[in-house]
Amino acid sequence: MADREKLLDLAGSSFEIEDLLDYQSGAVVSQTLVDEEAVTVTVFAFDEGERLSEHTAPHDALLQVVDGTALVTVSGTEHEVAAGESIVLPANEPHAVEAASQFKMFLTMLR
């Protein structure tokens, strides 16, 4: 199903973010819900031990953990972020994400 169709299927209904994507063994999977000029919203599911290596992005982003626990490194400082917690990833600052356990996150990137 196309991302736009997925979003339209959700319009006007209540849903749990953690139910949008299933875990896959040994993988990081993602589903983009919104991809517009001003914002991108993506849901990720990480299997335990999986990671996104250190990188930078040209835009600020808000990472919200909805299930499990992540280790998020921003500019060399590691933060443990658990379900219900969030962290800002500043534009042009190096950051990485690692699954301390299986975890799901909601990432909102502001352009």
Backbone as a ProteinNet text record, in pm:
[ID]
protein_1_A
[PRIMARY]
MADREKLLDLAGSSFEIEDLLDYQSGAVVSQTLVDEEAVTVTVFAFDEGERLSEHTAPHDALLQVVDGTALVTVSGTEHEVAAGESIVLPANEPHAVEAASQFKMFLTMLR
[TERTIARY]
85	0	89.2	58.2	135	123.8	229	230.4	109	75	-38.7	-168.5	-183.7	-303.5	-308.6	-194.1	-187.7	-234.5	-185.8	-224.5	-373.4	-426.1	-568	-654.1	-606.1	-678.9	-688.3	-591	-588.1	-665.8	-693.3	-757.7	-891.8	-908.4	-1034.2	-1052.6	-948.6	-961.9	-851.2	-879	-781.3	-694.1	-564.3	-475.5	-358	-292.9	-171.9	-52.9	38.7	155	232	245.1	323.4	260.8	132.2	64.8	82.3	143.4	155.9	261	354.4	468.2	507	535.3	577.8	729.9	780.8	923.9	961.7	1084	1138.4	1274.8	1297.2	1420.3	1542.8	1637.7	1763.2	1752.9	1649.3	1627.4	1576.4	1591.5	1525.1	1427.4	1300	1200.4	1133.4	1082.5	1020.3	900	813.7	694.5	677.7	689	666.5	517.5	471.3	329.1	300.2	394.2	378.5	511.3	507.6	627.2	587.9	592.3	551.3	670.4	652.9	760.4	812.2	724.6	762.6	793.5	748	763	761.7	836.8	831.9	805.3	712.1	680	696.1	782.1	814.1	809.7	757.1	757.9	865.9	947.1	1052.8	1032.9	1070.6	1075.9	1215.1	1287	1423	1421.7	1484	1506.3	1619.8	1623.2	1726	1865.8	1950.2	2087.2	2105.1	1996.8	2007.3	2031	2088.3	2121.3	2121.4	2110.8	2138.1	2271.2	2371.4	2504	2503.2	2608.5	2617.2	2607.1	2526.8	2506.3	2457	2445	2384.6	2268.4	2180.6	2067.4	2058.4	2013.2	2009.7	1890.9	1807.9	1686.7	1675.3	1611.3	1580.8	1479.9	1488	1393.2	1357	1236.5	1189.7	1173	1248.1	1240.2	1158.4	1049.3	962.1	960.3	1002	1000.6	860.7	800.3	663.8	660.8	773	780.9	927.7	964	1100.5	1193	1324.4	1427.2	1533.8	1575.3	1679.4	1795.8	1913.5	2031.1	2053.8	2037.4	2049.2	2171.6	2265.1	2385.6	2372.2	2387.7	2381.3	2510.3	2587.7	2714.4	2803.2	2810.3	2898.5	2842.6	2724.2	2663.3	2550.9	2560	2459.5	2345.2	2222.8	2101	2020.5	1970.8	1877.6	1737.9	1662.4	1529	1430.5	1333.7	1238.9	1100.5	1012.7	874.5	814.5	754.4	693	787.1	915.1	1012.4	1052.3	1105.3	1142.9	1278.6	1340.9	1467.1	1471	1526.1	1542.2	1677.5	1677.7	1800.1	1824.2	1917.9	1939.5	1998	1959.7	2012	2163.8	2226.4	2371.2	2455.9	2395	2468.4	2473.5	2589.5	2596.2	2511.5	2440.5	2358.4	2350.4	2322.9	2308.7	2200.3	2140.8	2032.9	2060.4	2054	2074	1964.1	1917.2	1810.8	1869.9	1844.8	1885.2	1797	1674.3	1579	1502.9	1413.8	1328.8	1262.3	1258.3	1189.4	1131.9	1029.3	965.5	972.6	993.8	1001.1	923.4	882.3	809.2	905	943.8	1038.2	969.3	971.8	915	1030.3	1053.9	1160.5	1099.2	1143.9	1093.5	1188.6	1135.2	1221.2	1209.2
-118.3	0	124.1	220.3	343.7	418.1	494.6	566.8	657.6	729.4	822.7	746	628.9	547.3	498.8	460.3	415.4	527	648.5	762.2	790.9	786.9	811.7	705.9	579.9	474.8	503.7	575.4	607.3	735.2	817.3	946.9	930.2	1011.1	1011.7	894.8	812.7	699	702.8	639.9	629.2	506.5	518.4	404.8	416	304.5	299.5	300.6	393.3	403.9	272.2	207.8	84.2	-29.9	-18.3	-122.2	-104.2	5.8	34	-50.9	-106.8	-176.2	-292.4	-408	-525.4	-532.4	-593.4	-620.2	-728.1	-719.5	-824	-862.9	-992.4	-1044.3	-991.4	-934.9	-888.4	-769	-686.9	-577.9	-450.6	-342	-214.8	-194.7	-178.3	-154.9	-20.4	40.3	171.6	186	278.9	312	463.1	530.2	674.5	701	784.5	819.2	951.8	1046	1177.6	1214.6	1259.2	1306.4	1431.5	1543.2	1671.1	1766.4	1879.8	1976.9	2023	2041.4	2096.3	1991.5	1867.5	1766.8	1625.1	1538.1	1395.1	1323.7	1229.4	1150.8	1003.5	934.8	795.9	713.8	593	498.3	394.2	361.9	262	151.9	29.4	-83	-144.3	-149.9	-203	-334.3	-436.5	-557.3	-528.4	-599.5	-578.4	-586.8	-487.5	-484.6	-417.3	-392.6	-324.2	-175.9	-109.7	31.6	109.1	239	332.8	396.3	379.6	431.7	584.4	639.3	784	855	959.6	1039.7	1177.9	1267.6	1398.6	1416.2	1507.9	1543.3	1695.7	1751.2	1896.8	1963.1	1882.3	1935.1	1884.1	1962	1916.4	1802.4	1710.6	1600	1571.6	1521.3	1477.4	1326.7	1255	1110.2	1076.3	1000	960.3	808.1	751.5	606.6	565.4	470.2	426.3	284.8	211.2	76.4	42.2	-16.8	-59.8	52.6	29.9	124.3	139	263.5	294.3	364.1	345.3	423.5	521.7	649.4	754.1	838.5	845.6	925.4	1052.2	1166.9	1297.2	1371.3	1403.1	1475.9	1409.8	1275.5	1201.9	1169.8	1219.6	1192.5	1091.3	980	873.8	898.3	875.7	890.6	762	712	599.8	658.8	622.7	679.6	563.2	563.3	452.7	493.7	394.8	419.5	536	627.8	746.2	865	844.2	952.4	995.9	1118.9	1177.1	1243.2	1266.8	1340.9	1419	1540.5	1622.3	1590.8	1570.6	1550.9	1679.9	1763.3	1893.1	1878.2	1968.2	1971.5	1979.7	1906.6	1910.7	1861.8	1795.8	1736.5	1585	1521	1375.9	1302.4	1201.4	1120.2	977.2	884.8	743.2	686.1	575.5	511.7	362.5	304.8	161.2	104.8	-14.2	-79.9	-152.4	-100.7	-168.9	-291.8	-284.1	-394.6	-371.3	-461.6	-428.3	-294.7	-205	-79.2	-20.4	62.1	134.1	281.9	358.2	503.5	573.6	691.9	781.5	897.4	924.5	1029.9	1138	1260.2	1374.7	1466.3	1480.8	1567.7	1694.8	1807.4	1938	1996.1	2031	2086.4	2237
0	0	0	-81.7	-87	45.3	80.5	207.3	221.8	116.6	121.8	147.9	85.2	107.7	251.9	309	448.1	540	517	598.6	585.4	463.7	443.6	511.9	515.3	585.7	734.6	788.6	931.2	964.2	864.9	887.3	959.4	1064.7	1137.5	1231.8	1248.5	1339.5	1444.3	1556.3	1662.7	1637	1664	1643.8	1739.7	1763.9	1845.1	1749.3	1769	1682	1679.6	1796.4	1802.4	1722.8	1688	1609.6	1458.5	1415.4	1272.5	1202.4	1278.8	1220.1	1309.4	1249	1324.1	1329.3	1435.9	1444.6	1344.3	1291.1	1204.8	1260.1	1272.1	1329.3	1254.5	1330.3	1273.1	1181.6	1199.4	1103.8	1169.6	1095.5	1123.3	1008.8	1040.7	936.6	961.9	855.3	870.5	777.7	815.6	736.4	742.5	629.6	625.2	621.1	714.7	720.9	652.3	662.6	600.3	536.8	411.4	343.1	265.9	335.2	278	275.8	211	199.3	335.9	433.7	563.4	669.6	650.6	756	698.6	764.3	736	867.6	867	985.9	950	1025.8	997	1125.9	1118.1	1229	1199.6	1300.2	1288	1390.7	1356.3	1449.7	1440.3	1552.6	1560.1	1636.3	1582.6	1660.2	1758.5	1870.5	1971.9	1909.7	1942.5	1893.2	1758.1	1687.5	1557.3	1580.8	1479.2	1497.6	1366.6	1380.2	1271.3	1308.2	1224.2	1255.6	1258.1	1316.6	1332.3	1197	1194.7	1074.3	1116.9	1022.1	1046.9	950.5	984.8	898.5	894.8	784.2	771.9	842	911.6	974.7	1118.4	1205.9	1340.7	1333	1430.2	1435.3	1580.3	1600.7	1731.3	1726.2	1811.4	1820.4	1944.4	1926.9	2037	2043.9	2156.3	2173.8	2218.5	2146.5	2179.6	2236.2	2225.5	2281	2300.6	2414	2437.6	2479.1	2457.3	2501.1	2393.5	2370.5	2272.7	2340.8	2284.4	2322.1	2208.4	2237.3	2135.9	2169.3	2077.3	2096.6	2013.3	2080.3	2013.4	2046.3	1944.3	1960.9	2066.2	2063.2	2152	2289.7	2323.9	2454.1	2436.7	2512.4	2501.6	2599.3	2549.8	2628.9	2617.5	2730.2	2726.4	2720.9	2618.3	2597.7	2592.8	2683.8	2696.8	2648.3	2637	2592.3	2669.7	2595.5	2654.8	2663	2631.2	2636.6	2496	2486.7	2357.8	2369.1	2254.1	2248.6	2117.1	2122.7	2002.5	1940.5	1810.1	1732.5	1654.5	1700.9	1635.9	1494.7	1408.8	1272.3	1274.3	1181.8	1159.2	1276.8	1375	1486.4	1464.7	1483.5	1464.3	1568.4	1521.5	1611.8	1559.5	1652.3	1620.2	1710.7	1666.7	1742.8	1747.6	1869.4	1887	1975.2	1942	2018.2	2138.2	2259.8	2382.6	2402.8	2353.5	2347	2217.6	2181.8	2067.4	2100.7	2003.1	2029.8	1901.8	1923	1813.2	1842	1735.3	1750.5	1640.8	1674	1586.9	1562.3	1437.7	1406.5	1323.6	1377	1305.8	1267.2	1136.7	1087.3	1031.3	1085.9	1043.1	940.9	824.5	719	713.8
[MASK]
+++++++++++++++++++++++++++++++++++++++++++++++++++++++++++++++++++++++++++++++++++++++++++++++++++++++++++++++

